[in-house]
Short mmCIF file of N, CA and C in Angstrom, two decimals:
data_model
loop_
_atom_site.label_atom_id
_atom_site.label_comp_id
_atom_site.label_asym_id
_atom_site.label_seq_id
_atom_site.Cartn_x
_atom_site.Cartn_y
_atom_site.Cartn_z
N UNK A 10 4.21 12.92 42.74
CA UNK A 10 4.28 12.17 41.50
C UNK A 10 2.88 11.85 41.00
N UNK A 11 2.18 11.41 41.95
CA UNK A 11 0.94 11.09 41.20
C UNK A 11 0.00 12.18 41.42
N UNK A 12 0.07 13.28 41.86
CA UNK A 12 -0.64 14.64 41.44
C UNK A 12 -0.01 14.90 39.93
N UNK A 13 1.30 15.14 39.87
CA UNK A 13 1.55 15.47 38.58
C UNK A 13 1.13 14.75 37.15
N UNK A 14 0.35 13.19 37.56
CA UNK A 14 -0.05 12.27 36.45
C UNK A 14 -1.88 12.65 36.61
N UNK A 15 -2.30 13.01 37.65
CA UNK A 15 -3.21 13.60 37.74
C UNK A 15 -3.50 15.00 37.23
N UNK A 16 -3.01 15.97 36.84
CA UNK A 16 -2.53 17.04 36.09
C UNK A 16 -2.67 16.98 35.28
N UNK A 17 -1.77 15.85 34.20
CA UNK A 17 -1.34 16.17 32.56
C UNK A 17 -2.81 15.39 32.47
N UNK A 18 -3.29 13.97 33.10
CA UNK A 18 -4.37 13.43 32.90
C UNK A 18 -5.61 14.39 32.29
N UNK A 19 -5.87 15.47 33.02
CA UNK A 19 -6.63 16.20 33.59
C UNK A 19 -6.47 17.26 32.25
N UNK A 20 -5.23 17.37 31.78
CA UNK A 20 -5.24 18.67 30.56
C UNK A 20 -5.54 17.99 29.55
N UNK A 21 -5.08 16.75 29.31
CA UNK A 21 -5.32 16.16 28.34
C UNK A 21 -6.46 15.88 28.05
N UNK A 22 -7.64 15.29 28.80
CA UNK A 22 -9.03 15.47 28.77
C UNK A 22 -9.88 16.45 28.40
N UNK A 23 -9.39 17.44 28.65
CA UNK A 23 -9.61 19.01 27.89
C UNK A 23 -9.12 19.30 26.63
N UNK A 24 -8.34 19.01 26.89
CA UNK A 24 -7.82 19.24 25.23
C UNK A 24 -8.39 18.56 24.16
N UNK A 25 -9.04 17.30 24.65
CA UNK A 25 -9.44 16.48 23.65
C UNK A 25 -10.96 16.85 23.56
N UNK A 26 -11.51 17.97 24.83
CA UNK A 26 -13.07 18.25 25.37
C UNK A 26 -13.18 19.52 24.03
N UNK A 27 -12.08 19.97 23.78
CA UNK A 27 -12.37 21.05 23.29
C UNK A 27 -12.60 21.23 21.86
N UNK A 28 -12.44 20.35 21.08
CA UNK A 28 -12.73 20.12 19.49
C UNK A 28 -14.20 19.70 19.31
N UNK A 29 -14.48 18.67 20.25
CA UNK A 29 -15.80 18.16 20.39
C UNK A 29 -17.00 19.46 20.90
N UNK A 30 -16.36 20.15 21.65
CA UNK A 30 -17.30 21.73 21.69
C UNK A 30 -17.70 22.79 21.03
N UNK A 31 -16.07 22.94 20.33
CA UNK A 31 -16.26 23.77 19.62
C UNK A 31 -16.64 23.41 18.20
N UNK A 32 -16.83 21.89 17.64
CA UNK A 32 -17.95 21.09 16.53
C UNK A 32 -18.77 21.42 16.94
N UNK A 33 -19.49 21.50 17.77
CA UNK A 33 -20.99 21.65 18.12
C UNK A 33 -21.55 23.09 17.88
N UNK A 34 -20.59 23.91 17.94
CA UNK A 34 -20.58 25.32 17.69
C UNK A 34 -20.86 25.44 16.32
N UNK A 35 -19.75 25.08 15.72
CA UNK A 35 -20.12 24.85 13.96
C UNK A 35 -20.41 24.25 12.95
N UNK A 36 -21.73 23.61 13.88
CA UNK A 36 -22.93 23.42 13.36
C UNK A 36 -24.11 24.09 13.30
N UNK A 37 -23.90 25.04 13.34
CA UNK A 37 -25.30 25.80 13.91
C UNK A 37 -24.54 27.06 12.46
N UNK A 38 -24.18 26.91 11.68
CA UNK A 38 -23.27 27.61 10.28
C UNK A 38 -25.25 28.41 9.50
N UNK A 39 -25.12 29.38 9.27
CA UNK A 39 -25.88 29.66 8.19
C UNK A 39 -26.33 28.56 6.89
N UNK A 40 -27.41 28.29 6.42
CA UNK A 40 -28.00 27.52 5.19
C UNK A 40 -27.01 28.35 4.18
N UNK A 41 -26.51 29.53 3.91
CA UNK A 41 -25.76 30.16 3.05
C UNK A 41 -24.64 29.54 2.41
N UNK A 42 -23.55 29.05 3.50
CA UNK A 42 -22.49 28.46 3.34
C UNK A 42 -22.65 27.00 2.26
N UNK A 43 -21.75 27.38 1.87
CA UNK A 43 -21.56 25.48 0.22
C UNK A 43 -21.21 24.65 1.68
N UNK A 44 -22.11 23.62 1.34
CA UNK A 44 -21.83 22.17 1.93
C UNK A 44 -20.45 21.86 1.09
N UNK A 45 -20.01 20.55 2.13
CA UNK A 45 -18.80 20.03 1.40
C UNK A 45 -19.26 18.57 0.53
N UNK A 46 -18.00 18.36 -0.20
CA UNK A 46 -18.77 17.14 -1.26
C UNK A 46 -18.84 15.81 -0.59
N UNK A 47 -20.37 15.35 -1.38
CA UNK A 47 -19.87 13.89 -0.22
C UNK A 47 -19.26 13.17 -0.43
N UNK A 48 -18.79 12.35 0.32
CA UNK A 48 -17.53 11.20 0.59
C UNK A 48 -18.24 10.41 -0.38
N UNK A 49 -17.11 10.07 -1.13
CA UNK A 49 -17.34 8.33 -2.12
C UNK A 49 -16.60 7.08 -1.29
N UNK A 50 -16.93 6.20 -1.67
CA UNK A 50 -15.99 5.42 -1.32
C UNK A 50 -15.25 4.73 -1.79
N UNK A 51 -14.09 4.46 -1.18
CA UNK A 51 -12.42 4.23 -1.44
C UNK A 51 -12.75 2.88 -1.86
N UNK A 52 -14.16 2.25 -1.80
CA UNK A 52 -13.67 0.69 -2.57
C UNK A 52 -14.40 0.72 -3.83
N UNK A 53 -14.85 1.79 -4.20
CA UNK A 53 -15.23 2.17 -6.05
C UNK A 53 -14.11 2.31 -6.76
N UNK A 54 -13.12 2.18 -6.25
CA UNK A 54 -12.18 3.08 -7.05
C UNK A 54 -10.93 1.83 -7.41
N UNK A 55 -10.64 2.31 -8.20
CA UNK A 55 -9.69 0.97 -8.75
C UNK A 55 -8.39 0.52 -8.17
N UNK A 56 -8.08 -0.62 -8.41
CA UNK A 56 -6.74 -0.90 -7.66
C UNK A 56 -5.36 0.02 -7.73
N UNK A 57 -4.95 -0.02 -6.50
CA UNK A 57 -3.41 0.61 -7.17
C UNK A 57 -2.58 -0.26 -8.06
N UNK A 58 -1.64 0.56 -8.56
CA UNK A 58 -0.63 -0.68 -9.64
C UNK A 58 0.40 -1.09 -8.60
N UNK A 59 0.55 -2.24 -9.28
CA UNK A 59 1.15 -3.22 -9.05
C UNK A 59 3.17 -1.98 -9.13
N UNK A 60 3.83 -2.24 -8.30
CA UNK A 60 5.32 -1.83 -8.17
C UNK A 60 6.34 -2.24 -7.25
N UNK A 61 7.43 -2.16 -7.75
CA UNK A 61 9.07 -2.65 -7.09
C UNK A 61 9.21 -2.23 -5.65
N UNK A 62 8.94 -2.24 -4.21
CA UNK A 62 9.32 -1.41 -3.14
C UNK A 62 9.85 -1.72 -2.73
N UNK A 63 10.91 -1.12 -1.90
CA UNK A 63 11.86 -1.04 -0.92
C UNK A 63 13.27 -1.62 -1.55
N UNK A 64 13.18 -1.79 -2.58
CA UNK A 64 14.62 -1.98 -3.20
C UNK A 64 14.51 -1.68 -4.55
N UNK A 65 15.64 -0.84 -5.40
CA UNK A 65 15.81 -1.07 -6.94
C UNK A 65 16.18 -1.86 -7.70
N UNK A 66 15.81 -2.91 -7.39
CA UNK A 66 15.57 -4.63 -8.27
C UNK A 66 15.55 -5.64 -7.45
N UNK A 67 14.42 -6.39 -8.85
CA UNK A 67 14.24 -7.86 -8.05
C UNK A 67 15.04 -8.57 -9.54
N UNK A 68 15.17 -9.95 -8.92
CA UNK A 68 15.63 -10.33 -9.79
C UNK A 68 14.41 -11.15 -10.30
N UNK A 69 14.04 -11.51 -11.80
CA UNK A 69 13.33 -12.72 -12.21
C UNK A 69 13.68 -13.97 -12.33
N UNK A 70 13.10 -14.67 -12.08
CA UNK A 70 13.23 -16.51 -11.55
C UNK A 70 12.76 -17.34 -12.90
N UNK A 71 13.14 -18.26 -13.30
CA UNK A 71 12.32 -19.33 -13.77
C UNK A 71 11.49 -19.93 -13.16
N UNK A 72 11.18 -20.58 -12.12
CA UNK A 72 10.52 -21.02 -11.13
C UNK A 72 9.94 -20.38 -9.70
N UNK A 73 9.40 -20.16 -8.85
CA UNK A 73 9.14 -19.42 -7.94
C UNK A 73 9.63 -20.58 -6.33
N UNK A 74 11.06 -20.11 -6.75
CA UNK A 74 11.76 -20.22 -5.46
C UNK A 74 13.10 -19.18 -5.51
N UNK A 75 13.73 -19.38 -4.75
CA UNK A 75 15.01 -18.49 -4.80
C UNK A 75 16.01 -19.60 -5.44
N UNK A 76 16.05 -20.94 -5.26
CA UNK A 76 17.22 -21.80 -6.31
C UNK A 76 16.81 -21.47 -7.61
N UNK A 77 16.20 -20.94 -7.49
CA UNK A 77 15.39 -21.90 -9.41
C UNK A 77 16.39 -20.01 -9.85
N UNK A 78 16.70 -20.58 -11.21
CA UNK A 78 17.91 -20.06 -12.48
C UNK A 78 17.02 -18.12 -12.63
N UNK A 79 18.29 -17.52 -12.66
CA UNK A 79 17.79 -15.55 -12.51
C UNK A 79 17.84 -15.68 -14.47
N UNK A 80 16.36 -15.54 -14.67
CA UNK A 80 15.95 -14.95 -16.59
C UNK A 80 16.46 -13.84 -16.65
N UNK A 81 16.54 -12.46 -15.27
CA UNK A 81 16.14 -11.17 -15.66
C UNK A 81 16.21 -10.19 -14.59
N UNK A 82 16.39 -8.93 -15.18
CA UNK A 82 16.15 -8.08 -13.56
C UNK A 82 15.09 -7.50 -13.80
N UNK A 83 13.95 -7.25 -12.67
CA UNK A 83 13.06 -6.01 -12.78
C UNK A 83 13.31 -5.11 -12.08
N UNK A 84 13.78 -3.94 -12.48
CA UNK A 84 13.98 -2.55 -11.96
C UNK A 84 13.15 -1.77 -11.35
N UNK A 85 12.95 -1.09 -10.87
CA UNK A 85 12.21 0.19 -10.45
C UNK A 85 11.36 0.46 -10.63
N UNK A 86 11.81 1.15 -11.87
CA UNK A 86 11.37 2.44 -12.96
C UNK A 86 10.41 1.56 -14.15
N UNK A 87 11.01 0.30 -14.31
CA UNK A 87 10.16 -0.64 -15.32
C UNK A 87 8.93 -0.87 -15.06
N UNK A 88 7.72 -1.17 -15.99
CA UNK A 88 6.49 -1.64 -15.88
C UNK A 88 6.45 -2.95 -16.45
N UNK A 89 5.78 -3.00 -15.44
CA UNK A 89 5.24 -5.13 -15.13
C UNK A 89 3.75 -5.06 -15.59
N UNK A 90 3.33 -6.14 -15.65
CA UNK A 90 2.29 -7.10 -15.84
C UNK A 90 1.86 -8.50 -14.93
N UNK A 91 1.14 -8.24 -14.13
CA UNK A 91 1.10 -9.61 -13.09
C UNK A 91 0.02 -10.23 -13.87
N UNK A 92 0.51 -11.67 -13.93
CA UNK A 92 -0.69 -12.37 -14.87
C UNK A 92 -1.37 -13.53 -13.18
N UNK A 93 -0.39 -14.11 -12.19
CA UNK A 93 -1.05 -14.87 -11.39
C UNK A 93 0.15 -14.42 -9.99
N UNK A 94 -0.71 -15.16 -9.46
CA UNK A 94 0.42 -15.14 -7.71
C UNK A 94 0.41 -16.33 -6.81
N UNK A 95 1.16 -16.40 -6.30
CA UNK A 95 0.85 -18.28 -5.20
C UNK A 95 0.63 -17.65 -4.79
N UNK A 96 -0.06 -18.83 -3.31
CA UNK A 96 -0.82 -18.22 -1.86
C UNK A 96 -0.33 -17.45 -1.59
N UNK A 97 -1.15 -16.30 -0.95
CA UNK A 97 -0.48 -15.40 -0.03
C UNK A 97 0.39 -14.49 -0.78
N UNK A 98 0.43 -14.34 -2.22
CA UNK A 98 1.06 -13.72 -2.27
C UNK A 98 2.75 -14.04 -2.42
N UNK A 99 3.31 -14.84 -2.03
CA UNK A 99 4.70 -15.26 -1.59
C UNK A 99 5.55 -14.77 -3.22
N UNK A 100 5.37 -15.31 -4.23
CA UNK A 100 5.92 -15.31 -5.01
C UNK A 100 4.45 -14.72 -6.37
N UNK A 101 5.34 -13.57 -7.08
CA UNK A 101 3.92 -13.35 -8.65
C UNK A 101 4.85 -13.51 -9.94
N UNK A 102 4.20 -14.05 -10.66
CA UNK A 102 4.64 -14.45 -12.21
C UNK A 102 4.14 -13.07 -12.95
N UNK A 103 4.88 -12.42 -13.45
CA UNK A 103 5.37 -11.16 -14.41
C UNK A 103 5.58 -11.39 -15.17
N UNK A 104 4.99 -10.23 -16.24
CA UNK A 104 5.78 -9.96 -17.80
C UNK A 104 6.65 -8.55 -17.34
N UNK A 105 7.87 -8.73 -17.73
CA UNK A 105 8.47 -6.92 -17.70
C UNK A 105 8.26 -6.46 -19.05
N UNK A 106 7.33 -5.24 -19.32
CA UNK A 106 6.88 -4.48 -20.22
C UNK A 106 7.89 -3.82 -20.93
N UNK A 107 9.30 -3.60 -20.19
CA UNK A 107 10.34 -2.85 -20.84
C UNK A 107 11.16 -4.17 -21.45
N UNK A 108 11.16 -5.23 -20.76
CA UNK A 108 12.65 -6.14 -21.08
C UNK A 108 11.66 -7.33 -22.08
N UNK A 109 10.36 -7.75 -21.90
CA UNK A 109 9.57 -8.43 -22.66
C UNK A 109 9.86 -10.06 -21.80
N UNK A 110 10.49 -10.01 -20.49
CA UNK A 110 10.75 -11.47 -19.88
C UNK A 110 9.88 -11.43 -19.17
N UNK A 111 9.93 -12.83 -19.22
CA UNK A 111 8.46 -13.61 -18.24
C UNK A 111 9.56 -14.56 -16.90
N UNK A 112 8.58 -14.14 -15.76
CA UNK A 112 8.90 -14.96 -14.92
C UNK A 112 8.95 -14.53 -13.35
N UNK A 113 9.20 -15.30 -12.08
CA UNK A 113 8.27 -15.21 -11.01
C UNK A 113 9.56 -14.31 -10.48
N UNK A 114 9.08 -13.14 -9.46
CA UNK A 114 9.58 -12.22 -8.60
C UNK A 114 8.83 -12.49 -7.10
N UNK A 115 9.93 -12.18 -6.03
CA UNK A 115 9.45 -12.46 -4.85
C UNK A 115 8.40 -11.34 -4.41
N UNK A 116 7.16 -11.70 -3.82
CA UNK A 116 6.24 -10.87 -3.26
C UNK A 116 6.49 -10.04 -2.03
N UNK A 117 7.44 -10.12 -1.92
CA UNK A 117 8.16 -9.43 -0.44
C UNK A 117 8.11 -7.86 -1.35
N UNK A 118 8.92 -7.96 -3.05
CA UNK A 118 9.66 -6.68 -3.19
C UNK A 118 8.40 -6.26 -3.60
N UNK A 119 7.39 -6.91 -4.79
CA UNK A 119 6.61 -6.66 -5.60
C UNK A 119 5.18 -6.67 -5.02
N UNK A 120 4.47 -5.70 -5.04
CA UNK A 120 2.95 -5.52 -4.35
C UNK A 120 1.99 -4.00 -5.10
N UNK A 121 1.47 -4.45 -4.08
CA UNK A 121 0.13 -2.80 -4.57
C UNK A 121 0.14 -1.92 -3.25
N UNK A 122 0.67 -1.18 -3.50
CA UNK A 122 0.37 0.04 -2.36
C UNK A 122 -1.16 -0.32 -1.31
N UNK A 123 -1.46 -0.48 -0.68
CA UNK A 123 -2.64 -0.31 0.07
C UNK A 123 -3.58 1.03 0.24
N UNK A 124 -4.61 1.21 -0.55
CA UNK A 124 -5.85 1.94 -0.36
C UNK A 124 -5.94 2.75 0.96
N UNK A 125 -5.94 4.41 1.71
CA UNK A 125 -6.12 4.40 2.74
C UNK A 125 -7.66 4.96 2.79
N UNK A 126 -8.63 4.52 3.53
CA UNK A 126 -10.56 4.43 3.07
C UNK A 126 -10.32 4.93 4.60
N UNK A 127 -10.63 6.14 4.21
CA UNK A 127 -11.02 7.76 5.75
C UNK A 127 -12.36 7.76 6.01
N UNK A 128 -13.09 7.27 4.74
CA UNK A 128 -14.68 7.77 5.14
C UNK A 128 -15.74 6.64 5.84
#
């Protein structure tokens, strides 16, 4: 048993030896070859928009709780306008661009995609 964890241990270390070797190899490329472009970075670049996830509607609130009275639905497919947000995020006050109603949606449904920054 523990030869055999000694084994896969043992391939796996190689396997991971072998990208790092064969980089070193191709670097040594002809001045001929196009360089690649350089990396910008992912925090120049503007926010994602604001959208509905993981469900096809929220409902709109008068107030930013779940008692407080439903103005409205925001759909999907509709475009919003976030004008503010409580802490954290919990609850954001919206205009819906298609329906023209104002009012707070839970921050659970409503957010911004997250940025993924590789470089």
């Amino acid at each position: 048993m523990r030869s055999t964890r000694i084994a896969i241990a043992a391939a796996l270390l190689g396997a991971l030896a072998l990208p790092l070797a064969s980089a070193s190899a191709a670097t040594a490329a002809p001045t001929s070859v196009a360089t690649a472009m350089p990396a910008s970075s992912c925090t120049s670049k503007p926010y994602l928009p604001w959208a509905v996830h993981g469900t096809n509607a929220v409902t709109i609130r008068k107030k930013a709780t779940t008692k407080s009275t439903a103005v409205g639905i925001l759909y999907k497919s509709h475009k919003f306008t976030v004008h503010k947000t409580t802490k954290g995020a919990k609850w954001v006050y919206i205009t819906d661009k298609t329906t023209g109603v104002k009012g707070w949606v839970s921050g659970t449904y409503v957010y911004r995609d997250v940025r993924m920054c590789l470089d």
